[in-house]
PDB file of C-alpha atoms in Angstrom:
ATOM      1  CA  GLU A 256     -16.136 -12.610  -0.861  1.00 94.00           C
ATOM      2  CA  VAL A 257     -14.428  -9.256  -1.280  1.00 94.00           C
ATOM      3  CA  GLN A 258     -12.314  -9.338  -4.421  1.00 96.00           C
ATOM      4  CA  LEU A 259     -10.208  -6.927  -6.449  1.00 97.00           C
ATOM      5  CA  VAL A 260      -8.821  -8.022  -9.812  1.00 97.00           C
ATOM      6  CA  GLU A 261      -6.392  -5.852 -11.746  1.00 97.00           C
ATOM      7  CA  SER A 262      -5.836  -6.047 -15.492  1.00 97.00           C
ATOM      8  CA  GLY A 263      -4.288  -4.083 -18.327  1.00 97.00           C
ATOM      9  CA  GLY A 264      -0.620  -4.477 -17.520  1.00 96.00           C
ATOM     10  CA  GLY A 265       1.963  -5.318 -20.141  1.00 97.00           C
ATOM     11  CA  LEU A 266       5.059  -4.182 -22.016  1.00 97.00           C
ATOM     12  CA  VAL A 267       5.129  -0.597 -23.250  1.00 97.00           C
ATOM     13  CA  GLN A 268       7.858   1.609 -24.678  1.00 97.00           C
ATOM     14  CA  PRO A 269       9.107   4.689 -22.841  1.00 97.00           C
ATOM     15  CA  GLY A 270       6.820   7.601 -23.582  1.00 97.00           C
ATOM     16  CA  GLY A 271       3.895   5.276 -24.225  1.00 97.00           C
ATOM     17  CA  SER A 272       0.540   4.911 -22.501  1.00 98.00           C
ATOM     18  CA  LEU A 273      -1.335   2.182 -20.710  1.00 98.00           C
ATOM     19  CA  ARG A 274      -4.678   1.955 -18.928  1.00 98.00           C
ATOM     20  CA  LEU A 275      -5.047  -0.277 -15.901  1.00 98.00           C
ATOM     21  CA  SER A 276      -8.386  -1.523 -14.643  1.00 98.00           C
ATOM     22  CA  CYS A 277      -9.467  -2.966 -11.316  1.00 98.00           C
ATOM     23  CA  ALA A 278     -12.722  -4.919 -11.090  1.00 98.00           C
ATOM     24  CA  ALA A 279     -14.297  -4.987  -7.645  1.00 98.00           C
ATOM     25  CA  SER A 280     -16.804  -7.502  -6.325  1.00 97.00           C
ATOM     26  CA  GLY A 281     -18.251  -8.703  -3.034  1.00 97.00           C
ATOM     27  CA  PHE A 282     -18.803  -5.259  -1.517  1.00 97.00           C
ATOM     28  CA  THR A 283     -20.542  -1.942  -2.198  1.00 97.00           C
ATOM     29  CA  PHE A 284     -17.854  -0.394  -4.376  1.00 98.00           C
ATOM     30  CA  SER A 285     -19.475   3.053  -4.435  1.00 97.00           C
ATOM     31  CA  SER A 286     -19.067   3.373  -0.654  1.00 97.00           C
ATOM     32  CA  TYR A 287     -15.300   3.100  -0.572  1.00 97.00           C
ATOM     33  CA  SER A 288     -12.325   5.231  -1.521  1.00 97.00           C
ATOM     34  CA  MET A 289      -9.775   3.380  -3.623  1.00 97.00           C
ATOM     35  CA  SER A 290      -6.089   3.661  -4.445  1.00 97.00           C
ATOM     36  CA  TRP A 291      -3.317   2.386  -6.649  1.00 98.00           C
ATOM     37  CA  VAL A 292      -0.068   1.248  -5.034  1.00 97.00           C
ATOM     38  CA  ARG A 293       2.958  -0.078  -6.923  1.00 96.00           C
ATOM     39  CA  GLN A 294       6.074  -2.082  -6.227  1.00 95.00           C
ATOM     40  CA  ALA A 295       9.070  -1.778  -8.515  1.00 95.00           C
ATOM     41  CA  PRO A 296      11.356  -4.831  -8.875  1.00 93.00           C
ATOM     42  CA  GLY A 297      13.410  -5.274  -5.716  1.00 91.00           C
ATOM     43  CA  LYS A 298      11.857  -2.187  -4.121  1.00 93.00           C
ATOM     44  CA  GLY A 299       9.236  -1.450  -1.504  1.00 93.00           C
ATOM     45  CA  LEU A 300       5.611  -0.410  -1.783  1.00 94.00           C
ATOM     46  CA  GLU A 301       4.940   3.047  -3.229  1.00 95.00           C
ATOM     47  CA  TRP A 302       1.549   4.768  -3.067  1.00 95.00           C
ATOM     48  CA  VAL A 303       0.517   6.164  -6.463  1.00 97.00           C
ATOM     49  CA  SER A 304      -2.935   7.705  -6.277  1.00 96.00           C
ATOM     50  CA  HIS A 305      -6.174   7.867  -4.258  1.00 95.00           C
ATOM     51  CA  ILE A 306      -9.762   8.610  -5.223  1.00 97.00           C
ATOM     52  CA  SER A 307     -12.731   9.123  -2.925  1.00 96.00           C
ATOM     53  CA  SER A 308     -15.954   7.168  -3.269  1.00 96.00           C
ATOM     54  CA  SER A 309     -17.676   9.888  -5.306  1.00 96.00           C
ATOM     55  CA  SER A 310     -14.516  10.939  -7.202  1.00 96.00           C
ATOM     56  CA  SER A 311     -14.717  14.348  -5.543  1.00 96.00           C
ATOM     57  CA  THR A 312     -11.272  14.062  -3.958  1.00 94.00           C
ATOM     58  CA  ILE A 313      -8.196  12.822  -5.803  1.00 95.00           C
ATOM     59  CA  TYR A 314      -4.564  12.737  -4.726  1.00 93.00           C
ATOM     60  CA  TYR A 315      -1.405  11.794  -6.603  1.00 94.00           C
ATOM     61  CA  ALA A 316       2.162  11.033  -5.631  1.00 93.00           C
ATOM     62  CA  ASP A 317       4.573  13.685  -6.899  1.00 91.00           C
ATOM     63  CA  SER A 318       6.304  11.021  -9.013  1.00 94.00           C
ATOM     64  CA  VAL A 319       3.225  10.547 -11.229  1.00 96.00           C
ATOM     65  CA  LYS A 320       1.456  13.907 -10.988  1.00 95.00           C
ATOM     66  CA  GLY A 321       0.625  15.275 -14.437  1.00 96.00           C
ATOM     67  CA  ARG A 322       1.203  11.885 -16.129  1.00 98.00           C
ATOM     68  CA  PHE A 323      -1.259   9.511 -14.433  1.00 98.00           C
ATOM     69  CA  THR A 324      -5.024   9.930 -14.044  1.00 98.00           C
ATOM     70  CA  ILE A 325      -7.102   7.920 -11.606  1.00 98.00           C
ATOM     71  CA  SER A 326     -10.819   7.472 -12.201  1.00 98.00           C
ATOM     72  CA  ARG A 327     -13.680   5.173 -11.310  1.00 98.00           C
ATOM     73  CA  ASP A 328     -17.040   4.029 -12.623  1.00 98.00           C
ATOM     74  CA  ASN A 329     -19.267   3.092  -9.706  1.00 98.00           C
ATOM     75  CA  ALA A 330     -21.927   1.707 -12.039  1.00 98.00           C
ATOM     76  CA  LYS A 331     -19.371  -0.787 -13.344  1.00 98.00           C
ATOM     77  CA  ASN A 332     -17.652  -1.396  -9.981  1.00 98.00           C
ATOM     78  CA  SER A 333     -14.370  -0.471 -11.588  1.00 98.00           C
ATOM     79  CA  LEU A 334     -11.286   1.589 -10.831  1.00 98.00           C
ATOM     80  CA  TYR A 335      -8.906   2.832 -13.521  1.00 98.00           C
ATOM     81  CA  LEU A 336      -5.433   4.271 -13.878  1.00 98.00           C
ATOM     82  CA  GLN A 337      -4.557   6.001 -17.131  1.00 98.00           C
ATOM     83  CA  MET A 338      -0.777   6.153 -17.393  1.00 98.00           C
ATOM     84  CA  ASN A 339       0.804   8.466 -19.979  1.00 98.00           C
ATOM     85  CA  SER A 340       4.402   9.479 -20.723  1.00 98.00           C
ATOM     86  CA  LEU A 341       5.615   6.268 -19.126  1.00 98.00           C
ATOM     87  CA  ARG A 342       9.202   6.067 -17.915  1.00 97.00           C
ATOM     88  CA  ASP A 343      11.531   3.189 -17.126  1.00 97.00           C
ATOM     89  CA  GLU A 344      11.036   3.902 -13.428  1.00 96.00           C
ATOM     90  CA  ASP A 345       7.299   3.247 -13.743  1.00 98.00           C
ATOM     91  CA  THR A 346       8.066  -0.452 -14.220  1.00 98.00           C
ATOM     92  CA  ALA A 347       6.323  -2.174 -11.317  1.00 97.00           C
ATOM     93  CA  VAL A 348       3.536  -4.427 -10.155  1.00 96.00           C
ATOM     94  CA  TYR A 349       0.484  -2.205  -9.723  1.00 98.00           C
ATOM     95  CA  TYR A 350      -2.018  -3.066  -6.999  1.00 97.00           C
ATOM     96  CA  CYS A 351      -5.454  -1.611  -6.455  1.00 97.00           C
ATOM     97  CA  ALA A 352      -6.472  -1.337  -2.829  1.00 97.00           C
ATOM     98  CA  ARG A 353      -9.664  -0.520  -0.941  1.00 97.00           C
ATOM     99  CA  TRP A 354      -9.513   2.203   1.692  1.00 95.00           C
ATOM    100  CA  ASP A 355     -11.728   2.280   4.721  1.00 90.00           C
ATOM    101  CA  SER A 356     -11.288   4.346   7.854  1.00 84.00           C
ATOM    102  CA  ARG A 357      -8.725   1.871   9.143  1.00 88.00           C
ATOM    103  CA  GLY A 358      -6.426   1.712   6.143  1.00 93.00           C
ATOM    104  CA  TYR A 359      -6.038  -0.292   2.949  1.00 95.00           C
ATOM    105  CA  ASP A 360      -7.895  -3.388   4.060  1.00 94.00           C
ATOM    106  CA  CYS A 361      -8.241  -5.265   0.786  1.00 96.00           C
ATOM    107  CA  TRP A 362      -5.780  -5.570  -2.086  1.00 97.00           C
ATOM    108  CA  GLY A 363      -5.727  -7.186  -5.505  1.00 96.00           C
ATOM    109  CA  GLN A 364      -3.049  -9.579  -6.723  1.00 95.00           C
ATOM    110  CA  GLY A 365      -1.477  -6.937  -8.941  1.00 96.00           C
ATOM    111  CA  THR A 366      -0.721  -6.445 -12.623  1.00 97.00           C
ATOM    112  CA  LEU A 367       2.789  -6.044 -14.020  1.00 97.00           C
ATOM    113  CA  VAL A 368       3.712  -2.991 -16.067  1.00 98.00           C
ATOM    114  CA  THR A 369       7.054  -3.106 -17.858  1.00 98.00           C
ATOM    115  CA  VAL A 370       8.370   0.035 -19.520  1.00 97.00           C
ATOM    116  CA  SER A 371      11.206  -0.836 -21.853  1.00 94.00           C
ATOM    117  CA  SER A 372      12.381  -0.276 -25.401  1.00 92.00           C
TER     118      SER A 372
ATOM    119  CA  GLN B 252      14.691   7.371   0.034  1.00 77.00           C
ATOM    120  CA  SER B 253      11.428   6.663   1.858  1.00 84.00           C
ATOM    121  CA  VAL B 254       9.722   9.287   3.994  1.00 88.00           C
ATOM    122  CA  LEU B 255       9.320   6.705   6.769  1.00 95.00           C
ATOM    123  CA  THR B 256      12.516   4.944   7.855  1.00 97.00           C
ATOM    124  CA  GLN B 257      12.617   1.248   8.676  1.00 97.00           C
ATOM    125  CA  PRO B 258      15.549  -1.121   9.138  1.00 97.00           C
ATOM    126  CA  PRO B 259      16.019  -3.104   5.913  1.00 96.00           C
ATOM    127  CA  SER B 260      16.168  -6.426   7.722  1.00 97.00           C
ATOM    128  CA  ALA B 261      15.350  -8.175  10.978  1.00 97.00           C
ATOM    129  CA  SER B 262      15.602 -11.745  12.139  1.00 96.00           C
ATOM    130  CA  GLY B 263      14.709 -14.077  14.959  1.00 96.00           C
ATOM    131  CA  THR B 264      14.320 -17.706  15.838  1.00 96.00           C
ATOM    132  CA  PRO B 265      11.000 -19.484  16.324  1.00 96.00           C
ATOM    133  CA  GLY B 266       9.351 -18.444  19.582  1.00 96.00           C
ATOM    134  CA  GLN B 267      11.361 -15.241  19.920  1.00 97.00           C
ATOM    135  CA  ARG B 268      10.020 -11.688  20.056  1.00 97.00           C
ATOM    136  CA  VAL B 269      11.056  -9.305  17.284  1.00 98.00           C
ATOM    137  CA  THR B 270      10.494  -5.565  17.022  1.00 98.00           C
ATOM    138  CA  ILE B 271      10.533  -3.476  13.833  1.00 98.00           C
ATOM    139  CA  SER B 272      10.878   0.285  14.116  1.00 98.00           C
ATOM    140  CA  CYS B 273       9.487   3.040  11.901  1.00 98.00           C
ATOM    141  CA  SER B 274      10.684   6.613  12.153  1.00 97.00           C
ATOM    142  CA  GLY B 275       8.883   9.572  10.613  1.00 96.00           C
ATOM    143  CA  SER B 276       8.247  13.244  11.243  1.00 94.00           C
ATOM    144  CA  SER B 277       5.661  15.686  12.540  1.00 94.00           C
ATOM    145  CA  SER B 278       3.870  15.764   9.172  1.00 93.00           C
ATOM    146  CA  ASN B 279       3.187  12.036   9.109  1.00 95.00           C
ATOM    147  CA  ILE B 280       3.531   9.809  12.181  1.00 96.00           C
ATOM    148  CA  GLY B 281       3.571  12.811  14.490  1.00 95.00           C
ATOM    149  CA  SER B 282       0.079  13.868  13.419  1.00 94.00           C
ATOM    150  CA  ASN B 283      -1.542  10.785  11.870  1.00 95.00           C
ATOM    151  CA  SER B 284      -2.230   7.152  12.669  1.00 96.00           C
ATOM    152  CA  VAL B 285       0.142   4.411  11.620  1.00 97.00           C
ATOM    153  CA  ASN B 286      -0.684   1.222   9.758  1.00 97.00           C
ATOM    154  CA  TRP B 287       1.430  -1.875   9.324  1.00 98.00           C
ATOM    155  CA  TYR B 288       1.245  -4.244   6.361  1.00 98.00           C
ATOM    156  CA  GLN B 289       2.609  -7.736   5.830  1.00 97.00           C
ATOM    157  CA  HIS B 290       3.655  -8.620   2.291  1.00 96.00           C
ATOM    158  CA  LEU B 291       4.761 -11.929   0.908  1.00 91.00           C
ATOM    159  CA  PRO B 292       6.273 -11.450  -2.572  1.00 81.00           C
ATOM    160  CA  GLY B 293       3.837 -12.368  -5.310  1.00 82.00           C
ATOM    161  CA  THR B 294       0.815 -12.017  -3.065  1.00 90.00           C
ATOM    162  CA  ALA B 295      -1.519  -9.207  -2.029  1.00 93.00           C
ATOM    163  CA  PRO B 296      -0.308  -7.125   0.929  1.00 94.00           C
ATOM    164  CA  LYS B 297      -2.253  -7.642   4.144  1.00 95.00           C
ATOM    165  CA  LEU B 298      -3.347  -5.038   6.689  1.00 96.00           C
ATOM    166  CA  LEU B 299      -1.791  -6.109   9.985  1.00 96.00           C
ATOM    167  CA  ILE B 300      -2.235  -3.125  12.305  1.00 97.00           C
ATOM    168  CA  TYR B 301      -4.369   0.006  11.961  1.00 97.00           C
ATOM    169  CA  THR B 302      -4.704   3.167  14.034  1.00 96.00           C
ATOM    170  CA  ASN B 303      -1.314   2.526  15.627  1.00 97.00           C
ATOM    171  CA  ASN B 304      -2.226  -0.549  17.674  1.00 97.00           C
ATOM    172  CA  GLN B 305      -5.479  -2.111  16.467  1.00 97.00           C
ATOM    173  CA  ARG B 306      -5.641  -5.540  14.860  1.00 96.00           C
ATOM    174  CA  PRO B 307      -8.183  -6.398  12.146  1.00 94.00           C
ATOM    175  CA  SER B 308     -10.175  -9.532  12.828  1.00 93.00           C
ATOM    176  CA  GLY B 309      -8.180 -12.619  11.959  1.00 94.00           C
ATOM    177  CA  VAL B 310      -4.779 -11.155  12.813  1.00 96.00           C
ATOM    178  CA  PRO B 311      -3.227 -13.099  15.718  1.00 96.00           C
ATOM    179  CA  ASP B 312      -2.587 -11.224  18.950  1.00 95.00           C
ATOM    180  CA  ARG B 313       1.097 -12.124  18.537  1.00 97.00           C
ATOM    181  CA  PHE B 314       1.216  -8.958  16.431  1.00 97.00           C
ATOM    182  CA  SER B 315       1.085  -5.628  18.242  1.00 97.00           C
ATOM    183  CA  GLY B 316       1.777  -2.027  17.354  1.00 97.00           C
ATOM    184  CA  SER B 317       2.685   1.101  19.232  1.00 97.00           C
ATOM    185  CA  LYS B 318       3.391   4.742  18.514  1.00 97.00           C
ATOM    186  CA  SER B 319       5.210   7.463  20.392  1.00 96.00           C
ATOM    187  CA  GLY B 320       5.781  10.928  18.994  1.00 97.00           C
ATOM    188  CA  THR B 321       7.157  10.568  15.469  1.00 97.00           C
ATOM    189  CA  SER B 322       8.048   6.893  15.754  1.00 97.00           C
ATOM    190  CA  ALA B 323       6.146   3.650  15.689  1.00 98.00           C
ATOM    191  CA  SER B 324       6.988   0.012  16.138  1.00 98.00           C
ATOM    192  CA  LEU B 325       5.628  -3.423  15.308  1.00 98.00           C
ATOM    193  CA  ALA B 326       6.259  -6.300  17.690  1.00 98.00           C
ATOM    194  CA  ILE B 327       5.860  -9.941  16.806  1.00 97.00           C
ATOM    195  CA  SER B 328       5.974 -12.377  19.695  1.00 97.00           C
ATOM    196  CA  GLY B 329       6.138 -16.162  19.538  1.00 97.00           C
ATOM    197  CA  LEU B 330       7.777 -15.903  16.110  1.00 97.00           C
ATOM    198  CA  GLN B 331       6.647 -18.539  13.594  1.00 96.00           C
ATOM    199  CA  SER B 332       8.119 -19.595  10.255  1.00 95.00           C
ATOM    200  CA  GLU B 333       5.071 -18.239   8.418  1.00 94.00           C
ATOM    201  CA  ASP B 334       5.886 -14.765   9.742  1.00 96.00           C
ATOM    202  CA  GLU B 335       8.788 -14.593   7.289  1.00 96.00           C
ATOM    203  CA  ALA B 336       7.717 -11.709   5.039  1.00 96.00           C
ATOM    204  CA  ASP B 337       8.244  -8.036   4.290  1.00 97.00           C
ATOM    205  CA  TYR B 338       6.704  -5.568   6.737  1.00 98.00           C
ATOM    206  CA  TYR B 339       5.805  -1.968   5.924  1.00 98.00           C
ATOM    207  CA  CYS B 340       4.706   0.893   8.125  1.00 98.00           C
ATOM    208  CA  ALA B 341       2.543   3.569   6.509  1.00 97.00           C
ATOM    209  CA  ALA B 342       0.765   6.811   7.313  1.00 95.00           C
ATOM    210  CA  TRP B 343      -0.778   9.863   5.729  1.00 93.00           C
ATOM    211  CA  ASP B 344       1.702  12.686   5.251  1.00 92.00           C
ATOM    212  CA  ASP B 345       0.313  16.221   5.364  1.00 90.00           C
ATOM    213  CA  SER B 346       2.821  17.691   2.933  1.00 79.00           C
ATOM    214  CA  LEU B 347       2.665  21.195   1.437  1.00 75.00           C
ATOM    215  CA  ASN B 348       1.844  19.634  -1.960  1.00 75.00           C
ATOM    216  CA  GLY B 349      -1.221  17.903  -0.540  1.00 78.00           C
ATOM    217  CA  PRO B 350      -1.870  14.707   1.392  1.00 84.00           C
ATOM    218  CA  ASN B 351       0.248  11.729   0.439  1.00 88.00           C
ATOM    219  CA  TRP B 352       0.076   8.206   1.768  1.00 91.00           C
ATOM    220  CA  VAL B 353       3.647   7.213   2.567  1.00 94.00           C
ATOM    221  CA  PHE B 354       5.150   3.788   3.154  1.00 95.00           C
ATOM    222  CA  GLY B 355       8.348   2.917   4.927  1.00 96.00           C
ATOM    223  CA  GLY B 356      11.045   1.245   2.880  1.00 95.00           C
ATOM    224  CA  GLY B 357      10.075  -2.138   4.265  1.00 96.00           C
ATOM    225  CA  THR B 358      11.756  -4.604   6.603  1.00 97.00           C
ATOM    226  CA  LYS B 359      12.494  -8.142   5.458  1.00 97.00           C
ATOM    227  CA  LEU B 360      11.959 -10.487   8.391  1.00 97.00           C
ATOM    228  CA  ALA B 361      13.859 -13.763   8.407  1.00 97.00           C
ATOM    229  CA  VAL B 362      12.903 -16.584  10.733  1.00 95.00           C
ATOM    230  CA  LEU B 363      16.105 -18.515  11.285  1.00 92.00           C
TER     231      LEU B 363
END
Protein backbone atom coordinates (compact mmCIF):
# COMPACT_ATOMS: atom_id res chain seq x y z
CA GLU A 1 0.00 0.00 0.00
CA VAL A 2 1.29 3.43 -0.96
CA GLN A 3 1.71 5.50 2.18
CA LEU A 4 3.06 8.92 3.13
CA VAL A 5 3.39 9.84 6.80
CA GLU A 6 4.36 13.35 7.87
CA SER A 7 5.93 14.23 11.21
CA GLY A 8 7.76 17.06 12.92
CA GLY A 9 4.97 19.56 13.31
CA GLY A 10 4.36 21.47 16.51
CA LEU A 11 4.28 24.86 18.21
CA VAL A 12 7.10 27.27 17.43
CA GLN A 13 7.64 30.95 18.13
CA PRO A 14 7.81 33.52 15.34
CA GLY A 15 11.32 33.60 13.94
CA GLY A 16 11.94 30.01 14.97
CA SER A 17 12.73 26.90 12.94
CA LEU A 18 11.18 23.52 12.41
CA ARG A 19 12.01 20.50 10.26
CA LEU A 20 9.23 18.40 8.80
CA SER A 21 9.72 14.85 7.61
CA CYS A 22 7.67 12.63 5.33
CA ALA A 23 8.24 8.87 5.38
CA ALA A 24 7.26 7.08 2.19
CA SER A 25 6.46 3.40 1.78
CA GLY A 26 4.79 1.04 -0.68
CA PHE A 27 6.40 2.47 -3.81
CA THR A 28 9.81 3.22 -5.33
CA PHE A 29 10.37 6.59 -3.69
CA SER A 30 13.45 7.41 -5.77
CA SER A 31 11.38 7.36 -8.97
CA TYR A 32 8.99 10.12 -8.02
CA SER A 33 9.08 13.88 -7.62
CA MET A 34 7.60 15.07 -4.34
CA SER A 35 6.08 18.24 -2.94
CA TRP A 36 4.88 19.97 0.18
CA VAL A 37 1.44 21.58 0.17
CA ARG A 38 -0.11 23.42 3.12
CA GLN A 39 -3.52 24.54 4.29
CA ALA A 40 -3.83 27.41 6.73
CA PRO A 41 -6.83 27.40 9.11
CA GLY A 42 -9.99 28.26 7.20
CA LYS A 43 -8.06 28.68 3.94
CA GLY A 44 -7.50 26.68 0.79
CA LEU A 45 -4.61 24.52 -0.36
CA GLU A 46 -1.33 26.31 -1.07
CA TRP A 47 1.60 24.67 -2.87
CA VAL A 48 4.88 25.23 -1.00
CA SER A 49 7.72 23.43 -2.74
CA HIS A 50 8.61 20.70 -5.25
CA ILE A 51 11.66 18.49 -5.67
CA SER A 52 12.46 16.13 -8.53
CA SER A 53 13.31 12.48 -8.00
CA SER A 54 17.07 13.09 -8.09
CA SER A 55 16.91 16.48 -6.32
CA SER A 56 18.22 18.14 -9.47
CA THR A 57 15.20 20.42 -9.84
CA ILE A 58 13.65 22.35 -6.96
CA TYR A 59 10.92 24.97 -6.96
CA TYR A 60 9.52 27.16 -4.19
CA ALA A 61 6.46 29.33 -3.78
CA ASP A 62 7.38 33.02 -3.51
CA SER A 63 5.88 33.07 0.00
CA VAL A 64 8.56 30.71 1.36
CA LYS A 65 11.52 31.33 -0.96
CA GLY A 66 14.69 32.03 1.01
CA ARG A 67 13.19 30.68 4.27
CA PHE A 68 12.25 27.07 3.50
CA THR A 69 14.47 24.32 2.08
CA ILE A 70 13.13 21.11 0.60
CA SER A 71 15.33 18.03 0.45
CA ARG A 72 15.10 14.26 0.21
CA ASP A 73 17.05 11.14 1.10
CA ASN A 74 16.19 8.40 -1.37
CA ALA A 75 18.14 5.83 0.65
CA LYS A 76 15.83 6.51 3.60
CA ASN A 77 12.66 6.98 1.52
CA SER A 78 12.19 10.35 3.15
CA LEU A 79 11.26 13.89 2.19
CA TYR A 80 12.09 16.91 4.35
CA LEU A 81 11.15 20.55 4.72
CA GLN A 82 13.46 22.77 6.75
CA MET A 83 11.50 25.86 7.77
CA ASN A 84 13.40 28.88 9.11
CA SER A 85 12.33 32.42 10.05
CA LEU A 86 8.81 31.18 10.64
CA ARG A 87 5.95 33.68 10.57
CA ASP A 88 2.42 33.64 11.92
CA GLU A 89 1.15 33.13 8.38
CA ASP A 90 3.08 29.86 8.10
CA THR A 91 0.63 28.29 10.55
CA ALA A 92 -0.98 25.45 8.61
CA VAL A 93 -1.37 21.73 8.14
CA TYR A 94 1.52 20.62 5.94
CA TYR A 95 0.98 17.74 3.54
CA CYS A 96 3.57 15.85 1.55
CA ALA A 97 2.37 14.67 -1.84
CA ARG A 98 3.71 12.39 -4.56
CA TRP A 99 3.87 13.76 -8.09
CA ASP A 100 3.57 11.62 -11.16
CA SER A 101 2.90 12.74 -14.70
CA ARG A 102 -0.80 13.05 -13.92
CA GLY A 103 -0.61 15.20 -10.81
CA TYR A 104 -0.35 14.78 -7.06
CA ASP A 105 -1.77 11.28 -6.84
CA CYS A 106 -0.95 10.37 -3.25
CA TRP A 107 -1.02 12.54 -0.14
CA GLY A 108 -0.20 12.12 3.53
CA GLN A 109 -2.56 12.95 6.38
CA GLY A 110 -0.66 16.11 7.24
CA THR A 111 1.18 17.55 10.22
CA LEU A 112 0.15 20.75 12.00
CA VAL A 113 2.59 23.63 12.36
CA THR A 114 1.55 26.44 14.68
CA VAL A 115 3.60 29.62 14.77
CA SER A 116 2.68 31.66 17.81
CA SER A 117 4.25 33.45 20.74
CA GLN B 1 -6.08 36.05 -3.69
CA SER B 2 -5.61 32.80 -5.61
CA VAL B 3 -4.16 32.73 -9.11
CA LEU B 4 -7.00 30.44 -10.20
CA THR B 5 -10.51 31.70 -9.46
CA GLN B 6 -13.28 29.42 -8.24
CA PRO B 7 -16.68 30.21 -6.73
CA PRO B 8 -16.43 29.86 -2.94
CA SER B 9 -19.53 27.69 -2.72
CA ALA B 10 -21.87 25.50 -4.72
CA SER B 11 -24.83 23.36 -3.82
CA GLY B 12 -27.26 20.83 -5.18
CA THR B 13 -29.73 18.19 -4.16
CA PRO B 14 -29.16 14.45 -4.43
CA GLY B 15 -29.32 13.30 -8.05
CA GLN B 16 -28.71 16.76 -9.49
CA ARG B 17 -25.83 17.84 -11.71
CA VAL B 18 -23.47 20.51 -10.38
CA THR B 19 -20.72 22.38 -12.20
CA ILE B 20 -17.74 24.15 -10.60
CA SER B 21 -15.79 26.66 -12.67
CA CYS B 22 -12.10 27.57 -12.55
CA SER B 23 -10.74 30.63 -14.30
CA GLY B 24 -7.06 31.25 -14.94
CA SER B 25 -4.78 32.88 -17.48
CA SER B 26 -2.48 32.15 -20.39
CA SER B 27 0.41 31.30 -18.06
CA ASN B 28 -1.44 28.52 -16.27
CA ILE B 29 -4.66 26.98 -17.61
CA GLY B 30 -4.09 28.48 -21.04
CA SER B 31 -0.84 26.55 -21.50
CA ASN B 32 -0.96 23.65 -19.03
CA SER B 33 -3.22 20.79 -18.01
CA VAL B 34 -5.70 21.14 -15.20
CA ASN B 35 -6.18 18.85 -12.22
CA TRP B 36 -9.07 18.69 -9.80
CA TYR B 37 -8.82 17.56 -6.18
CA GLN B 38 -11.46 16.59 -3.65
CA HIS B 39 -10.71 17.41 -0.02
CA LEU B 40 -12.63 16.47 3.06
CA PRO B 41 -11.34 18.47 6.06
CA GLY B 42 -9.02 16.42 8.23
CA THR B 43 -8.26 13.94 5.48
CA ALA B 44 -5.75 13.66 2.65
CA PRO B 45 -6.76 15.42 -0.58
CA LYS B 46 -7.68 13.10 -3.43
CA LEU B 47 -6.82 13.44 -7.12
CA LEU B 48 -10.15 13.51 -8.95
CA ILE B 49 -9.32 14.62 -12.49
CA TYR B 50 -5.98 14.90 -14.29
CA THR B 51 -4.96 16.24 -17.70
CA ASN B 52 -8.17 18.26 -17.90
CA ASN B 53 -10.63 15.38 -18.25
CA GLN B 54 -9.06 12.07 -17.22
CA ARG B 55 -10.20 10.11 -14.18
CA PRO B 56 -7.79 8.01 -12.09
CA SER B 57 -8.93 4.46 -11.53
CA GLY B 58 -11.51 4.28 -8.77
CA VAL B 59 -13.04 7.69 -9.43
CA PRO B 60 -16.69 7.29 -10.49
CA ASP B 61 -17.65 8.44 -13.97
CA ARG B 62 -20.11 10.83 -12.31
CA PHE B 63 -17.11 13.16 -12.15
CA SER B 64 -15.96 14.80 -15.37
CA GLY B 65 -13.68 17.66 -16.30
CA SER B 66 -13.30 19.98 -19.23
CA LYS B 67 -11.09 22.84 -20.32
CA SER B 68 -11.49 25.63 -22.84
CA GLY B 69 -8.94 28.38 -23.30
CA THR B 70 -8.06 29.77 -19.88
CA SER B 71 -10.98 28.20 -18.04
CA ALA B 72 -11.83 24.76 -16.78
CA SER B 73 -14.79 23.15 -15.11
CA LEU B 74 -15.66 20.13 -13.00
CA ALA B 75 -19.07 18.52 -13.37
CA ILE B 76 -20.60 16.14 -10.88
CA SER B 77 -23.71 14.32 -12.01
CA GLY B 78 -26.04 12.18 -9.92
CA LEU B 79 -24.99 14.13 -6.83
CA GLN B 80 -24.60 12.03 -3.66
CA SER B 81 -24.30 13.05 -0.02
CA GLU B 82 -20.72 11.76 0.11
CA ASP B 83 -19.77 14.30 -2.56
CA GLU B 84 -20.03 17.05 0.06
CA ALA B 85 -16.43 18.29 0.21
CA ASP B 86 -14.08 21.04 -0.91
CA TYR B 87 -12.99 20.96 -4.55
CA TYR B 88 -9.83 22.57 -5.91
CA CYS B 89 -8.62 23.11 -9.45
CA ALA B 90 -4.86 23.28 -9.97
CA ALA B 91 -2.28 23.73 -12.70
CA TRP B 92 1.34 24.62 -13.29
CA ASP B 93 1.89 28.33 -13.75
CA ASP B 94 4.80 29.37 -15.96
CA SER B 95 5.56 32.59 -14.11
CA LEU B 96 8.60 34.82 -14.68
CA ASN B 97 9.95 33.74 -11.26
CA GLY B 98 9.89 30.08 -12.28
CA PRO B 99 7.27 27.35 -12.41
CA ASN B 100 4.73 27.34 -9.61
CA TRP B 101 1.96 24.88 -8.97
CA VAL B 102 -1.15 26.94 -8.29
CA PHE B 103 -4.43 25.96 -6.69
CA GLY B 104 -7.77 27.66 -6.97
CA GLY B 105 -9.25 29.06 -3.80
CA GLY B 106 -11.51 26.05 -3.45
CA THR B 107 -15.25 25.52 -3.75
CA LYS B 108 -17.23 24.12 -0.83
CA LEU B 109 -19.94 21.84 -2.20
CA ALA B 110 -23.05 21.34 -0.10
CA VAL B 111 -25.48 18.54 -0.82
CA LEU B 112 -28.81 19.78 0.45
